[in-house]
Short mmCIF file of C-alpha atoms and ligand atoms in Angstrom, two decimals:
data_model
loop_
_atom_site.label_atom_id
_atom_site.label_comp_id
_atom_site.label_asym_id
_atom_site.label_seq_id
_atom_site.Cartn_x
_atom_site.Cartn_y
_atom_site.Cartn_z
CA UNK A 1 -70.56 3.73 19.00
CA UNK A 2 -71.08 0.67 16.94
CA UNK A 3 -68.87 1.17 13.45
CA UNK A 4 -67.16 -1.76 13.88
CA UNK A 5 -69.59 -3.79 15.57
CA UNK A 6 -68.57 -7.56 14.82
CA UNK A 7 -65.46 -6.78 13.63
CA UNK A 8 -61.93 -8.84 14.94
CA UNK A 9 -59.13 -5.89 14.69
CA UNK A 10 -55.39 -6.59 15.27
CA UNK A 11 -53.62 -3.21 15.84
CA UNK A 12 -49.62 -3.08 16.36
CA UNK A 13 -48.17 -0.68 18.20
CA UNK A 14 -50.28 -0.17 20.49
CA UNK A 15 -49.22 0.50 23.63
CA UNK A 16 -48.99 4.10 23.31
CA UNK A 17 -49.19 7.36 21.22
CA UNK A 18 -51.12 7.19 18.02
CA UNK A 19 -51.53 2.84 18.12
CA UNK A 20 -53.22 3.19 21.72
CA UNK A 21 -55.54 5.50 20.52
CA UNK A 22 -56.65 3.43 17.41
CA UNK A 23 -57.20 0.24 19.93
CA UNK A 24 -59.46 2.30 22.12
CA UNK A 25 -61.42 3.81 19.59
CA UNK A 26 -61.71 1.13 17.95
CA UNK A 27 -63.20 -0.93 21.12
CA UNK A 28 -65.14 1.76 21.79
CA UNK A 29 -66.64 1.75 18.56
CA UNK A 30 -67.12 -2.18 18.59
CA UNK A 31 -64.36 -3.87 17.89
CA UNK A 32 -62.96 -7.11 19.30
CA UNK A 33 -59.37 -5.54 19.89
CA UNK A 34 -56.38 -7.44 20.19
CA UNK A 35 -53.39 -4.58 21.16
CA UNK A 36 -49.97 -5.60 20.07
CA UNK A 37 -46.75 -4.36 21.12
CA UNK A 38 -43.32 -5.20 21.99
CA UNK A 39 -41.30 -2.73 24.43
CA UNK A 40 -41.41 -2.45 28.20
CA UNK A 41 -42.09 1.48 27.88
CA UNK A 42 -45.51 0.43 26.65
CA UNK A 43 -48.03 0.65 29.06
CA UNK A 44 -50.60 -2.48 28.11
CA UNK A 45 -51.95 -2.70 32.13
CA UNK A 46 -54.30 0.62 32.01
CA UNK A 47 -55.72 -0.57 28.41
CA UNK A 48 -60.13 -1.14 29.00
CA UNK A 49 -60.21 -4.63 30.12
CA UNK A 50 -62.12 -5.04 26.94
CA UNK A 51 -58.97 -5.16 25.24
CA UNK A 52 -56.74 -8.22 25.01
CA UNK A 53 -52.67 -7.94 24.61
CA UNK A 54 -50.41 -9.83 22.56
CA UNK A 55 -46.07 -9.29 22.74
CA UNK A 56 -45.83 -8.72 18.93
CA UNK A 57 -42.16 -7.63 17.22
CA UNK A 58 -43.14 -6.57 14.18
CA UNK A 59 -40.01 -7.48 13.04
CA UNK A 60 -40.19 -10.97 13.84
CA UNK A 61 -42.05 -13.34 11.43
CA UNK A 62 -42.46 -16.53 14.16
CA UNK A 63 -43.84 -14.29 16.16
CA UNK A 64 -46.69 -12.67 13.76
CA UNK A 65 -47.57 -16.33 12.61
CA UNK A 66 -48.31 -16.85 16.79
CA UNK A 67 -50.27 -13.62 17.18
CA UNK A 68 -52.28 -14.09 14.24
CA UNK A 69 -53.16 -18.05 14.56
CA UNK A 70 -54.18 -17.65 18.26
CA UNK A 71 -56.71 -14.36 17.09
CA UNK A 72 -58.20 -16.81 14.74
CA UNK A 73 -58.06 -19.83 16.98
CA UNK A 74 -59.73 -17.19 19.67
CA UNK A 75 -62.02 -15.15 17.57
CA UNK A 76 -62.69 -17.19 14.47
CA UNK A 77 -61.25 -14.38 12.05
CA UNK A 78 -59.05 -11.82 11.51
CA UNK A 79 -61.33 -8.92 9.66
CA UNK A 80 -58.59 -5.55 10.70
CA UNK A 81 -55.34 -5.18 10.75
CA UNK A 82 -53.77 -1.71 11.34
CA UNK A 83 -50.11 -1.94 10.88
CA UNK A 84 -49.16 1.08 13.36
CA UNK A 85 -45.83 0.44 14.79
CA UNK A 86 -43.04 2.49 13.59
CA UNK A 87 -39.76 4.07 14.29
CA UNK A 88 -37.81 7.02 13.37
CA UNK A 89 -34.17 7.71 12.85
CA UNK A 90 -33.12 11.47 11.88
CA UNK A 91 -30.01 11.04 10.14
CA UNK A 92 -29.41 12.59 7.33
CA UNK A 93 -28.39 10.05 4.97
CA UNK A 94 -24.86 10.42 4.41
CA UNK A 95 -24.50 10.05 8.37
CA UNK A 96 -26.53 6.65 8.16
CA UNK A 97 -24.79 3.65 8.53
CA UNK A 98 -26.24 0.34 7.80
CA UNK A 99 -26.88 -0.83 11.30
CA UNK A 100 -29.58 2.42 11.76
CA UNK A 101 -31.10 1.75 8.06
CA UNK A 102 -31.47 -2.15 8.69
CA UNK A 103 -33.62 -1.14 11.90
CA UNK A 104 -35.81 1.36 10.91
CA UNK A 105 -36.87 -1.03 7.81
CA UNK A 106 -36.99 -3.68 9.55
CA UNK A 107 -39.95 -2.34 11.49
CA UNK A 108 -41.38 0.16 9.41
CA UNK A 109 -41.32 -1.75 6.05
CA UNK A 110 -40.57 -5.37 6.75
CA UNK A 111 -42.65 -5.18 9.82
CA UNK A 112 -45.99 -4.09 7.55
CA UNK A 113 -45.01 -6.25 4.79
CA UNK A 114 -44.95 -9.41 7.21
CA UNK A 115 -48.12 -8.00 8.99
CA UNK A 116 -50.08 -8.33 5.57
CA UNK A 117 -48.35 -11.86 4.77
CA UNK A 118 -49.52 -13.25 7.49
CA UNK A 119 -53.21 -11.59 7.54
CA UNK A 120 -53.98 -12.47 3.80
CA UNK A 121 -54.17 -16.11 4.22
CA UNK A 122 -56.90 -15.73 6.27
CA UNK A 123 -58.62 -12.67 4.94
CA UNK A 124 -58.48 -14.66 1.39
CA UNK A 125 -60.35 -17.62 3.03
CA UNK A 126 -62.62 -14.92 4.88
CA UNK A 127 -63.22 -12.91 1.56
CA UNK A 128 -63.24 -10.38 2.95
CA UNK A 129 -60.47 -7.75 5.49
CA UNK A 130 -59.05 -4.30 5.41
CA UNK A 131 -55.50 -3.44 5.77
CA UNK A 132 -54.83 -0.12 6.98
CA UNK A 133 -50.99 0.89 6.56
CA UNK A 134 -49.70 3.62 8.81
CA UNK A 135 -47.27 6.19 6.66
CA UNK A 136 -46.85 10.04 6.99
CA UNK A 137 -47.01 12.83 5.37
CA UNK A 138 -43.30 11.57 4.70
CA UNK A 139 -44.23 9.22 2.22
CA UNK A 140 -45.37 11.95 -0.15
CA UNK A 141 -42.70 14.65 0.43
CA UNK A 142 -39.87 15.29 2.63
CA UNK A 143 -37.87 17.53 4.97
CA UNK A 144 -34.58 17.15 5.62
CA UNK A 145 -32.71 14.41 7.52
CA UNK A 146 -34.51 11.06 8.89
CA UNK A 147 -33.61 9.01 5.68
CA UNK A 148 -34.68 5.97 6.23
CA UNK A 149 -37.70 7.21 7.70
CA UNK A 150 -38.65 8.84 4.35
CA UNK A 151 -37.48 5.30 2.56
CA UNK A 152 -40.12 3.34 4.19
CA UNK A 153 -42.82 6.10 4.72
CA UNK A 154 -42.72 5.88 0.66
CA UNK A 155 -42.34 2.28 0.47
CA UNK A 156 -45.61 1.77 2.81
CA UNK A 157 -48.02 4.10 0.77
CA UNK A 158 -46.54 2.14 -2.50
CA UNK A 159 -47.04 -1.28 -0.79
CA UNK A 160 -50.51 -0.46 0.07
CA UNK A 161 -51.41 -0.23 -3.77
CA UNK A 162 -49.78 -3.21 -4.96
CA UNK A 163 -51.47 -5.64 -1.69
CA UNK A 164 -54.87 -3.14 -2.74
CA UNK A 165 -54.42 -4.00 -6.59
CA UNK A 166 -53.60 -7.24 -5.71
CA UNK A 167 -55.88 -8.52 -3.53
CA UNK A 168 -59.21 -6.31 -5.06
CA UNK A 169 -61.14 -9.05 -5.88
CA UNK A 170 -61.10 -11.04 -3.04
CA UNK A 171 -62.50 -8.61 -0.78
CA UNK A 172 -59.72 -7.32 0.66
CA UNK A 173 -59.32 -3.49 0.83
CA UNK A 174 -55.39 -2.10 1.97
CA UNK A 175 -55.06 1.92 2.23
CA UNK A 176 -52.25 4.18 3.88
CA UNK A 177 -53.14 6.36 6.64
CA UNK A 178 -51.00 9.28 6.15
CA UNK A 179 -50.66 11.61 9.93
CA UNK A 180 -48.79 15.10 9.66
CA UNK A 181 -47.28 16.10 12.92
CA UNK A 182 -49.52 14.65 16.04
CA UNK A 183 -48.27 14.68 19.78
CA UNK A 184 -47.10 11.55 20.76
CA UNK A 185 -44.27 10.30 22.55
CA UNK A 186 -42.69 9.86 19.28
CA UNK A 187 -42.38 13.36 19.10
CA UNK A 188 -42.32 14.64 22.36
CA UNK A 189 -38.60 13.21 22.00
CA UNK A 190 -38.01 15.31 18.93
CA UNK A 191 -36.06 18.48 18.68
CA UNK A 192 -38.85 20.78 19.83
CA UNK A 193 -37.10 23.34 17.14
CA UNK A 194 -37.89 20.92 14.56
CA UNK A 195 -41.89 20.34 16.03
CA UNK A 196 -42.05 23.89 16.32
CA UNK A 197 -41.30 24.14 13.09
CA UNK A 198 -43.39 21.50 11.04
CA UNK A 199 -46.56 23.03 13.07
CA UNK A 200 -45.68 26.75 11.90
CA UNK A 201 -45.90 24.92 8.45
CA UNK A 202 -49.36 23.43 9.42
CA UNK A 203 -51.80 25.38 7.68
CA UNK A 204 -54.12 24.70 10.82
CA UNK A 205 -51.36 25.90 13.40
CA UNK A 206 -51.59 22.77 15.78
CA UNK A 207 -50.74 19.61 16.06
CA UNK A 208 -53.22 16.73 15.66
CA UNK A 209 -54.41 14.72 18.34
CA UNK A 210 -53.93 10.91 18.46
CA UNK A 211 -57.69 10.37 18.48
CA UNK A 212 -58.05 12.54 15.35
CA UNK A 213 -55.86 9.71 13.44
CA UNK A 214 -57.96 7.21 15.27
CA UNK A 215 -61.26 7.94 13.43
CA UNK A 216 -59.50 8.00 10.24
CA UNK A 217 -58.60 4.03 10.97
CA UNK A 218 -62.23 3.62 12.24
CA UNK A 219 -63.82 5.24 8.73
CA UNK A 220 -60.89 2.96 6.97
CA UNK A 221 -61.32 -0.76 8.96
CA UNK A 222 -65.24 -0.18 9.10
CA UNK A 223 -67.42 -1.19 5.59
CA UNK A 224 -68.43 2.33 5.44
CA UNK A 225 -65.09 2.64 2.97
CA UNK A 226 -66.06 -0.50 1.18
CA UNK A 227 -65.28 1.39 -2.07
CA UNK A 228 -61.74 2.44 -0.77
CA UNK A 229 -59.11 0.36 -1.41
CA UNK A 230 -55.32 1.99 -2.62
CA UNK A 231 -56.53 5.28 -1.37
CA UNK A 232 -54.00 7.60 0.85
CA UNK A 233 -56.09 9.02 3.77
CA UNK A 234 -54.13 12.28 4.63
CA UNK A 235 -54.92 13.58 8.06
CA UNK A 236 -52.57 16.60 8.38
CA UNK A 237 -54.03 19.83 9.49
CA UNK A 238 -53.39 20.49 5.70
CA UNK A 239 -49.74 20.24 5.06
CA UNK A 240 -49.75 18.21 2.17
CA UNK A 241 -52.32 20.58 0.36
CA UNK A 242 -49.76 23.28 0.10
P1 LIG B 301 -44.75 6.22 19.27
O1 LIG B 301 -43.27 6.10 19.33
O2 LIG B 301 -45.44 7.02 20.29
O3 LIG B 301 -45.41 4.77 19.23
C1 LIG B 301 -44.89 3.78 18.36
C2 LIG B 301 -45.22 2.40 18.92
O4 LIG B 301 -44.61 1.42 18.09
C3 LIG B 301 -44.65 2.23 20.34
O5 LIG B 301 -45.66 1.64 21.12
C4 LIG B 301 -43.49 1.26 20.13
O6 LIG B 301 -43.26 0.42 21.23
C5 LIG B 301 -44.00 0.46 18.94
N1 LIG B 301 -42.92 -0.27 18.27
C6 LIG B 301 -41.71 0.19 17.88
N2 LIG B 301 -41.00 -0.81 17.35
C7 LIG B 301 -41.77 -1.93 17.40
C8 LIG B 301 -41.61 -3.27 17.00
N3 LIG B 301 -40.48 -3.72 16.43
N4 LIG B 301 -42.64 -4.14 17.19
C9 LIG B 301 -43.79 -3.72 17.76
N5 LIG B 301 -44.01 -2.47 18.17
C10 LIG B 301 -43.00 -1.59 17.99
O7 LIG B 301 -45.09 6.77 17.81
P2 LIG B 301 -46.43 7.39 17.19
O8 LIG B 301 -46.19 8.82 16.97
O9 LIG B 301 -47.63 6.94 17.92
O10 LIG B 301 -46.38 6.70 15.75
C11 LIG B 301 -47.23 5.63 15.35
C12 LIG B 301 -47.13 5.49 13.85
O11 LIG B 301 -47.56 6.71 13.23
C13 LIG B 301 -45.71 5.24 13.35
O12 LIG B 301 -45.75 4.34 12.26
C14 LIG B 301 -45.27 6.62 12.89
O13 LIG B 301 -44.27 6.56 11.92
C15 LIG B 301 -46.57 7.15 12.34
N6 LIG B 301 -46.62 8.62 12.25
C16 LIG B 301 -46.52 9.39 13.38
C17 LIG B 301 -46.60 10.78 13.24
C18 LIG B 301 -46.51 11.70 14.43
O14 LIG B 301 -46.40 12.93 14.22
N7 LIG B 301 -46.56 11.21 15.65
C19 LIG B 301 -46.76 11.35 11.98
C20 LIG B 301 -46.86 10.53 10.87
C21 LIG B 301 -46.79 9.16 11.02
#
């Protein structure tokens, strides 16, 4: 109940699905938690009181420089930051147009890029932080459709090796966290033809559990991975082994 005892953790995303679960874990196991997020849907009121909320758009650079000088002014440090948030389109690409592809990499991919830049500053002064970098099993392969979902799904594992590479001296560790199919609202709004589908392909036969991803991020932000930075942490009922 203590793995991240001490620790100041800034998750995005986090108002539901697969982000809520990391914040409450992570407070559960310890954490100072500040909970991120930007649309009404999100439900921030029924979060542990434990938990504080900041209105973060990933998207928006002003904004992340706001969020992440009033953690420091508040907490002293930034030592966690799990860039969570994320956003699917399913077009195939030839039905894309540049409107759709602008959004989802403006979130997915500039969204995480900005979340490092503006963590790194401090982590560098720190010496120390980890960076953990939500992809999917659709940064290492594919199915059809959801383009630019693929693009920056790819882009995010790849940009978690250069900031790891980068930044491996100076105490700061950055791995992807790479989910196969898990029940969130994110999918619950999917063609239930095509969930149906990647879980028949699931060696396991299931879908994971928000929670499951959670203690994945716990094992990653917590010094028991102090050895682990670049890695890809694939949580996927086995997907990716086939
Ligand atoms: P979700 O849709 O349930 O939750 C995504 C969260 O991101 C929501 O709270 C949403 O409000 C927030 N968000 C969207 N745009 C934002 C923005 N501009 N600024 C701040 N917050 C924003 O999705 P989820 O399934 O929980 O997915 C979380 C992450 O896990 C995503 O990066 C997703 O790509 C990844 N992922 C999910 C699965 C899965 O099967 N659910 C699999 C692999 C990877």
């Amino acid at each position: 109940m203590s793995r991240l005892q001490g620790k100041v953790a800034v998750v995005t995303g986090a108002g539901r699905g697969i982000g809520r679960s990391i914040a409450e874990v992570f407070a559960k196991e310890g954490a100072t938690l500040v909970a991120t997020g930007r649309r009404g849907e999100d439900d921030f009121e029924s979060l542990d009181g434990s938990i504080s909320y900041a209105q973060l758009d990933v998207a928006d650079k002003a904004a992340w420089e706001r969020t992440i000088a009033d953690v420091v002014a508040q907490h002293g440090r930034v030592d966690v930051l799990v860039n969570n948030a994320g956003i699917i389109n399913y077009e195939p690409l030839h039905d894309l147009d540049v409107d759709g592809w602008n959004e989802v990499l403006a979130v997915n991919q500039t969204g995480t890029w900005l979340g490092m830049r503006t963590v790194v500053p401090h982590m560098l002064a720190q010496g120390r932080g980890s960076i953990i970098n939500v992809s999917s099993i659709w940064g290492n392969a594919a199915v059809g459709g959801a383009h630019a979902y693929h693009a920056t799904k790819g882009a995010v594992r790849n940009m978690s090796k250069n900031a790891a590479i980068t930044y491996a001296k100076e105490g700061i560790r950055v791995n992807s966290l790479h989910p196969g199919f898990v029940a969130t609202p994110l999918t619950d709004s999917q063609d239930a033809d095509v969930n149906a589908y990647v879980v028949s392909q699931t060696p396991m036969g299931r879908a994971g559990t928000p929670e499951e991803i959670a203690y994945a991020a716990v094992y990653l932000a917590s010094d028991e991975s102090s050895f682990m930075t670049g890695s890809e942490l694939v949580v996927d009922g086995g997907y990716l082994a086939q």
